[in-house]
Coordinates of C-alpha atoms and ligand atoms in Angstrom, one line a residue:
X21 CA -0.1 0.0 0.0
X22 CA 1.5 3.3 -1.0
X23 CA 0.5 6.8 -0.2
X24 CA -1.2 7.2 -3.6
X25 CA -3.6 4.3 -2.8
X26 CA -7.2 5.1 -3.7
X27 CA -9.6 5.9 -0.9
X28 CA -12.0 3.4 -2.2
X29 CA -11.2 0.3 -4.0
X30 CA -12.3 -1.1 -7.4
X31 CA -15.4 -3.0 -6.1
X32 CA -18.3 -4.6 -7.7
X33 CA -21.3 -3.0 -6.2
X34 CA -24.1 -5.5 -6.1
X35 CA -27.5 -3.8 -6.3
X36 CA -30.2 -5.2 -4.0
X37 CA -32.8 -7.0 -6.1
X38 CA -36.2 -5.6 -5.4
X39 CA -38.1 -8.5 -3.9
X40 CA -41.2 -9.4 -5.5
X41 CA -42.6 -11.6 -2.8
X42 CA -44.4 -10.5 0.3
X43 CA -43.1 -7.3 2.2
X44 CA -40.9 -8.2 5.0
X45 CA -41.9 -6.5 8.3
X46 CA -38.7 -6.9 10.0
X47 CA -36.6 -3.7 9.7
X48 CA -39.5 -1.4 9.1
X49 CA -39.8 1.7 11.6
X50 CA -43.0 2.0 13.5
X51 CA -44.1 4.7 10.9
X52 CA -43.3 2.5 7.9
X53 CA -44.9 -0.5 9.6
X54 CA -48.1 1.5 10.0
X55 CA -48.1 2.6 6.5
X56 CA -47.5 -0.9 5.3
X57 CA -50.5 -2.1 7.4
X58 CA -52.8 0.6 6.2
X59 CA -52.0 0.1 2.6
X60 CA -52.9 -3.5 2.9
X61 CA -56.3 -2.6 4.3
X62 CA -55.9 -2.2 8.1
X63 CA -58.5 0.6 9.1
X64 CA -56.7 3.9 10.1
X65 CA -58.3 3.9 13.4
X66 CA -56.8 0.5 14.4
X67 CA -53.4 1.0 12.9
X68 CA -51.6 2.2 15.9
X69 CA -52.8 -0.7 18.1
X70 CA -52.0 -3.2 15.5
X71 CA -48.5 -1.9 15.0
X72 CA -48.0 -2.1 18.9
X73 CA -49.2 -5.7 18.9
X74 CA -47.2 -6.8 15.9
X75 CA -44.2 -5.0 17.1
X76 CA -44.3 -6.8 20.4
X77 CA -44.7 -10.1 18.8
X78 CA -41.8 -9.7 16.5
X79 CA -39.2 -7.9 18.7
X80 CA -40.3 -8.8 22.2
X81 CA -41.2 -12.4 21.9
X82 CA -39.2 -13.3 18.8
X83 CA -42.3 -14.7 16.9
X84 CA -41.8 -15.3 13.2
X85 CA -45.3 -16.8 12.4
X86 CA -48.5 -14.7 12.1
X87 CA -50.4 -17.6 13.4
X88 CA -48.8 -17.4 16.7
X89 CA -50.1 -13.8 17.2
X90 CA -53.0 -14.9 19.4
X91 CA -54.3 -11.5 20.3
X92 CA -55.2 -10.9 16.6
X93 CA -58.3 -12.3 15.1
X94 CA -57.9 -15.4 12.9
X95 CA -59.1 -13.5 9.9
X96 CA -56.6 -10.6 10.4
X97 CA -53.8 -13.2 10.8
X98 CA -54.5 -14.7 7.5
X99 CA -54.7 -11.4 5.8
X100 CA -51.3 -10.6 7.3
X101 CA -49.8 -13.8 6.1
X102 CA -51.2 -13.1 2.6
X103 CA -49.3 -9.9 2.1
X104 CA -46.4 -9.9 4.5
X105 CA -43.5 -11.9 5.9
X106 CA -41.3 -12.0 9.0
X107 CA -37.9 -12.8 7.7
X108 CA -34.4 -12.7 9.3
X109 CA -31.2 -13.8 7.5
X110 CA -30.3 -17.4 7.4
X111 CA -27.4 -18.7 9.5
X112 CA -25.2 -20.8 7.4
X113 CA -22.7 -21.9 9.9
X114 CA -22.0 -21.3 13.6
X115 CA -18.4 -21.7 15.0
X116 CA -17.8 -21.6 18.6
X117 CA -14.3 -20.7 19.8
X118 CA -12.5 -22.2 22.8
X119 CA -13.2 -18.9 24.6
X120 CA -17.0 -19.0 24.1
X121 CA -16.9 -16.5 21.1
X122 CA -19.6 -17.5 18.5
X123 CA -19.1 -16.5 14.9
X124 CA -22.1 -16.8 12.7
X125 CA -21.9 -16.9 8.9
X126 CA -25.0 -15.3 7.8
X127 CA -26.6 -15.5 4.2
X128 CA -28.6 -12.5 3.0
X129 CA -30.7 -11.9 0.0
X130 CA -28.9 -12.6 -3.2
X131 CA -26.8 -15.3 -1.7
X132 CA -24.2 -12.9 -0.2
X133 CA -22.7 -13.5 3.1
X134 CA -21.7 -11.5 6.2
X135 CA -20.3 -12.4 9.6
X136 CA -21.7 -11.6 13.0
X137 CA -19.6 -12.3 16.2
X138 CA -21.0 -12.9 19.8
X139 CA -18.4 -12.2 22.5
X140 CA -19.4 -13.3 26.0
X141 CA -17.7 -11.4 28.9
X142 CA -17.9 -11.1 32.6
X143 CA -21.3 -9.4 33.2
X144 CA -22.2 -8.8 29.6
X145 CA -22.2 -10.2 26.2
X146 CA -21.4 -8.1 23.0
X147 CA -22.6 -8.7 19.4
X148 CA -20.4 -7.4 16.8
X149 CA -22.7 -6.8 13.7
X150 CA -21.9 -6.1 10.1
X151 CA -23.4 -3.1 8.0
X152 CA -22.1 -4.0 4.6
X153 CA -21.0 -7.0 2.5
X154 CA -17.4 -6.1 2.4
X155 CA -16.3 -2.4 2.4
X156 CA -15.6 0.1 -0.2
X157 CA -12.7 1.5 1.8
X158 CA -9.3 0.2 1.7
X159 CA -7.6 0.4 5.2
X160 CA -4.4 -1.4 4.6
X161 CA -4.4 -3.5 7.7
X162 CA -8.1 -4.7 7.4
X163 CA -9.0 -8.0 5.8
X164 CA -12.5 -6.9 5.0
X165 CA -11.1 -4.0 3.0
X166 CA -9.7 -6.5 0.5
X167 CA -13.1 -7.9 -0.3
X168 CA -14.1 -7.0 -3.8
X169 CA -17.8 -7.4 -3.5
X170 CA -19.8 -4.7 -1.7
X171 CA -23.5 -4.2 -1.0
X172 CA -25.2 -2.3 1.8
X173 CA -27.3 -4.4 4.2
X174 CA -30.9 -3.5 4.6
X175 CA -32.3 -2.4 8.0
X176 CA -33.9 -6.0 8.2
X177 CA -30.5 -7.6 7.6
X178 CA -29.0 -5.5 10.3
X179 CA -31.5 -5.8 13.1
X180 CA -31.9 -9.5 11.8
X181 CA -28.3 -10.3 13.0
X182 CA -29.5 -9.4 16.6
X183 CA -32.5 -11.6 16.2
X184 CA -30.7 -14.6 15.1
X185 CA -28.2 -14.2 17.9
X186 CA -31.0 -14.1 20.4
X187 CA -32.5 -17.2 18.7
X188 CA -29.2 -19.0 19.1
X189 CA -28.8 -17.8 22.7
X190 CA -32.4 -18.7 23.7
X191 CA -32.9 -15.2 24.8
X192 CA -36.5 -14.1 23.9
X193 CA -37.9 -13.0 27.3
X194 CA -41.6 -13.2 28.4
X195 CA -43.5 -9.9 28.0
X196 CA -43.1 -7.5 31.0
X197 CA -40.1 -9.6 32.2
X198 CA -37.3 -8.1 30.2
X199 CA -34.2 -9.0 32.0
X200 CA -31.9 -6.2 33.3
X201 CA -29.1 -5.3 30.8
X202 CA -26.5 -6.6 33.2
X203 CA -28.0 -10.0 33.3
X204 CA -28.7 -10.3 29.6
X205 CA -26.6 -12.7 27.5
X206 CA -26.8 -10.2 24.6
X207 CA -26.4 -6.8 26.4
X208 CA -24.3 -4.7 24.1
X209 CA -24.1 -3.9 20.4
X210 CA -21.0 -3.0 18.5
X211 CA -21.1 -2.0 14.9
X212 CA -17.5 -3.2 14.2
X213 CA -18.2 -6.1 11.8
X214 CA -17.8 -5.8 8.1
X215 CA -18.4 -2.6 6.5
X216 CA -18.5 1.2 7.1
X217 CA -21.7 1.9 8.9
X218 CA -21.6 5.6 8.1
X219 CA -21.8 4.7 4.5
X220 CA -25.1 2.9 4.9
X221 CA -26.5 5.5 7.4
X222 CA -30.2 5.3 6.9
X223 CA -30.5 1.4 7.3
X224 CA -28.1 1.5 10.3
X225 CA -30.1 4.2 12.0
X226 CA -33.5 2.5 11.5
X227 CA -32.0 -0.9 12.6
X228 CA -30.6 0.8 15.8
X229 CA -33.8 2.6 16.5
X230 CA -35.6 -0.7 16.3
X231 CA -33.1 -2.2 18.6
X232 CA -33.4 0.6 21.2
X233 CA -37.3 0.7 21.1
X234 CA -38.5 0.0 24.7
X235 CA -41.3 -2.3 23.6
X236 CA -39.0 -4.6 21.8
X237 CA -35.4 -5.5 22.0
X238 CA -35.1 -2.5 24.3
X239 CA -31.3 -2.0 24.4
X240 CA -30.2 1.3 25.9
X241 CA -28.4 3.7 23.4
X242 CA -25.4 3.6 25.8
X243 CA -25.1 -0.1 25.1
X244 CA -24.6 0.5 21.4
X245 CA -21.3 1.6 19.9
X246 CA -20.9 2.7 16.3
X247 CA -17.4 2.5 14.8
X248 CA -16.4 4.6 11.9
X249 CA -13.2 5.1 10.0
X250 CA -13.9 8.8 10.0
X251 CA -16.9 9.7 7.6
X252 CA -16.9 13.3 9.0
X253 CA -20.1 14.6 7.4
X254 CA -22.2 11.8 9.0
X255 CA -20.7 12.1 12.4
X256 CA -23.1 14.9 13.7
X257 CA -26.1 13.0 12.2
X258 CA -25.1 10.0 14.2
X259 CA -25.3 12.0 17.3
X260 CA -28.7 13.5 16.5
X261 CA -30.5 10.6 14.8
X262 CA -29.0 7.6 16.7
X263 CA -27.4 9.0 19.8
X264 CA -25.4 5.9 20.5
X265 CA -21.8 5.9 21.5
X266 CA -19.1 6.5 19.0
X267 CA -15.8 4.8 18.4
X268 CA -13.3 6.1 15.8
X269 CA -10.7 4.1 13.9
X270 CA -7.9 6.7 14.7
X271 CA -4.8 4.4 14.3
X272 CA -2.2 7.2 13.5
X273 CA -1.0 10.5 14.8
X274 CA 0.2 12.1 11.6
X275 CA -1.6 12.6 8.4
X276 CA 1.3 11.0 6.6
X277 CA 0.8 7.7 8.4
X278 CA -2.9 7.9 8.7
X279 CA -3.2 8.5 4.8
X280 CA -1.6 4.9 4.4
X281 CA -3.5 3.2 7.0
X282 CA -7.0 4.7 6.8
X283 CA -7.0 6.2 3.2
X284 CA -10.4 8.1 4.0
X285 CA -7.9 10.4 5.8
X286 CA -7.1 11.9 2.5
X287 CA -10.6 13.2 2.2
X288 CA -11.1 14.1 5.8
X289 CA -7.9 14.6 7.7
X290 CA -7.0 14.3 11.4
X291 CA -7.7 17.9 12.0
X292 CA -11.1 17.9 10.3
X293 CA -12.0 14.7 12.1
X294 CA -11.1 16.1 15.4
X295 CA -13.4 19.0 14.9
X296 CA -16.3 16.7 14.4
X297 CA -15.4 14.5 17.4
X298 CA -15.2 17.4 19.7
X299 CA -18.9 18.3 19.0
X300 CA -20.0 14.7 19.4
X301 CA -20.6 14.2 23.1
X302 CA -22.4 17.4 23.3
X303 CA -24.8 16.6 20.5
X304 CA -25.5 13.0 21.6
X305 CA -25.3 13.5 25.4
X306 CA -23.1 10.6 25.5
X307 CA -20.0 10.1 27.6
X308 CA -16.7 9.3 26.1
X309 CA -15.6 8.7 22.5
X310 CA -13.5 5.5 22.1
X311 CA -10.4 6.0 20.0
X312 CA -9.4 2.7 18.5
X313 CA -5.8 2.3 17.7
X314 CA -4.4 -0.8 16.1
X315 CA -0.9 -1.6 17.2
X316 CA 1.4 -2.1 14.2
X317 CA 5.0 -3.0 14.7
X318 CA 7.3 0.0 13.8
X319 CA 4.5 1.8 11.9
X320 CA 2.4 3.7 14.6
X321 CA 3.6 2.3 18.0
X322 CA 6.4 4.6 19.2
X323 CA 6.5 6.5 22.5
X324 CA 6.4 9.7 20.3
X325 CA 3.1 8.4 18.7
X326 CA 1.6 7.9 22.2
X327 CA 2.5 11.4 23.2
X328 CA 1.2 12.9 20.0
X329 CA -2.1 11.0 20.4
X330 CA -2.5 12.5 23.9
X331 CA -1.8 16.1 22.4
X332 CA -4.3 15.6 19.5
X333 CA -7.2 14.5 21.6
X334 CA -6.8 17.0 24.5
X335 CA -10.1 18.2 25.7
X336 CA -12.2 15.3 24.2
X337 CA -13.7 12.9 26.7
X338 CA -12.0 9.8 25.5
X339 CA -11.0 6.4 26.1
X340 CA -8.2 4.8 24.1
X341 CA -8.7 1.2 23.0
X342 CA -5.4 -0.5 21.8
X343 CA -6.0 -3.4 19.5
X344 CA -3.1 -5.7 18.9
X345 CA -3.0 -6.2 15.2
X346 CA -5.0 -9.4 14.2
X347 CA -3.1 -11.1 11.5
X348 CA -4.7 -12.5 8.5
X349 CA -3.0 -14.4 5.5
X350 CA -1.0 -12.1 3.4
X351 CA -1.3 -9.1 5.7
X352 CA 1.4 -6.5 5.1
X353 CA 2.0 -5.7 8.9
X354 CA 3.2 -7.4 12.1
X355 CA 1.7 -7.1 15.5
X356 CA 3.6 -4.9 18.0
X357 CA 5.3 -6.8 20.7
X358 CA 3.5 -7.1 24.1
X359 CA 6.2 -4.9 25.8
X360 CA 5.8 -2.2 23.2
X361 CA 2.0 -2.3 23.5
X362 CA 2.4 -2.0 27.3
X363 CA 4.8 0.8 27.2
X364 CA 2.4 2.7 24.8
X365 CA -0.5 2.0 27.1
X366 CA 1.4 3.3 30.0
X367 CA 2.2 6.6 28.6
X368 CA -1.6 7.1 27.8
X369 CA -2.7 5.9 31.2
X370 CA -0.3 8.3 33.0
X371 CA -1.8 11.2 30.9
X372 CA -5.1 10.2 32.6
X373 CA -6.9 8.1 30.0
X374 CA -8.3 4.7 30.3
X375 CA -6.1 2.6 27.9
X376 CA -7.5 -0.9 27.8
X377 CA -5.7 -3.4 25.5
X378 CA -8.3 -5.3 23.6
X379 CA -7.8 -9.0 24.1
X380 CA -8.2 -10.8 20.8
X381 CA -11.2 -13.0 21.0
X382 CA -12.1 -16.0 19.0
X383 CA -8.7 -16.0 17.2
X384 CA -8.9 -19.7 16.5
X385 CA -12.1 -19.1 14.3
X386 CA -10.8 -15.9 12.7
X387 CA -13.5 -14.0 14.6
X388 CA -11.3 -11.1 15.7
X389 CA -11.6 -7.5 14.6
X390 CA -10.6 -6.9 11.1
X391 CA -10.4 -10.6 10.1
X392 CA -13.8 -10.8 8.8
X393 CA -14.3 -11.6 5.2
X394 CA -17.0 -13.9 3.7
X395 CA -16.5 -17.5 2.7
X396 CA -17.5 -16.6 -0.9
X397 CA -14.5 -14.5 -1.1
X398 CA -12.1 -16.9 0.7
X399 CA -13.0 -19.3 -2.0
X400 CA -11.4 -17.0 -4.4
X401 CA -14.2 -17.0 -6.9
X402 CA -13.7 -15.1 -9.9
X403 CA -15.6 -11.7 -10.4
X404 CA -17.5 -13.2 -13.3
X405 CA -18.5 -16.2 -11.2
X406 CA -19.7 -13.9 -8.3
X407 CA -21.5 -11.7 -10.6
X408 CA -23.3 -14.7 -12.3
X409 CA -24.3 -16.0 -8.9
X410 CA -25.7 -12.7 -7.9
X411 CA -27.8 -12.6 -11.0
X412 CA -25.8 -9.9 -12.6
X413 CA -24.4 -11.7 -15.6
X414 CA -23.5 -9.4 -18.4
X415 CA -23.6 -6.2 -16.2
Ligands
LIG12 N1 -15.6 0.2 9.2 C1 -15.6 0.5 10.6 C2 -16.1 -0.6 11.5 C3 -15.5 -1.9 11.4 S1 -13.8 -2.3 11.8 C4 -14.3 1.1 11.1 O1 -13.4 1.1 10.4 O2 -14.3 1.7 12.1 C5 -13.8 -2.3 13.5 C6 -12.3 -2.1 14.0 O3 -11.4 -3.1 13.8 C7 -11.9 -0.8 13.5 O4 -11.3 0.1 14.3 C8 -10.7 -1.3 12.5 O5 -9.9 -0.3 12.2 C9 -10.2 -2.4 13.3 N2 -9.4 -3.4 12.5 C10 -9.5 -3.7 11.2 N3 -8.7 -4.7 10.8 C11 -8.0 -5.0 12.0 C12 -6.9 -5.9 12.2 N4 -6.5 -6.9 11.2 N5 -6.5 -6.0 13.4 C13 -7.0 -5.2 14.4 N6 -8.0 -4.4 14.2 C14 -8.5 -4.1 13.0
LIG13 FE1 -13.6 -0.7 6.0 FE2 -13.4 -0.3 8.6 FE3 -12.0 -2.3 7.3 FE4 -11.5 0.3 6.9 S1 -11.2 -0.9 8.9 S2 -11.6 -1.3 5.3 S3 -13.5 1.3 7.0 S4 -14.2 -2.2 7.5

């Protein structure tokens, strides 16, 4: 990777096929769900109540079958089944790591695949979800960034990842008996899987609003963290329209190095990014911003880097998450030594910041950050083959 590398790679962008079948109710906001019901003949006067009932069945009880919605009349249930579906993506494989991490390979419409990772920890469980198939950006240390096939996930496919994890964990609570966040198996969400969430803003926002809705999955906005490589124009919108916590893939302390590691820096450089980050906590009423920093041997891991980092983020309520580089076949970097990571962490800690070193999880199943890449791609299919399978032959 040279300094002249493009910000986005030469990808094959797969359009979503407009489905001809019944409308999927999963992923619709309350307003859209209401419109869908009304246009299918539900009387306006009843619409609000019907939305509330169906919403609870889908997102609070995990029901996928209209027939199980026993507080609706038989005739109405039949009408719903006629025009609508309740569909989540299909789990193709599930791998469980020695440390309990679960990685799901998930198939979405068109036959594409993404990965979702569940990470159990003391007192909480975090689901790492994907927002795109692949990624258009080209961060030079990231496996996903080498994937040539890209499409945005729909809101249904994003919130669907939460629903299939809940299915697998057996965690659909009884109504009125929502467990406390602290005792939930799935208590936190991080948008740190495949893709750049801020390049799929509307679907990510709608999916997260569904996840936060108090009559459904009911996760607090403070338990959702969105990670961005630094799509500056969308950061203020994230604060206003989602209000979740923010993590930023910072990774370097000079524009020269960041241009190479996170090429979107050539569009919005460190200074521009920091201006947007300074406003974030005020706009979103959130606490600290997480600065993610991947530790790459002899690239960005010197004491001088640690000191520059502290200077740059002065005044921003921050926590710095040091990520030992997760290697993947053919990666052009090495992981910094443990001693180097500790020395770097120490400088940051002494400056008054929390500087946790992220323990790589699920390494034996390639589930760690930045290692995600779909099986379709790993099989090294040709572009033509992929295009043909996606129904795009000749395009
Ligand atoms: N596209 C978003 C979110 C997905 S990546 C973003 O870039 O922020 C989640 C985190 O893992 C990011 O901080 C990313 O930079 C980091 N990451 C990517 N590849 C990695 C690797 N091989 N080792 C360690 N961290 C990596
Ligand atoms: Fe995309 Fe994030 Fe990977 Fe960069 S680090 S290529 S933005 S997924």
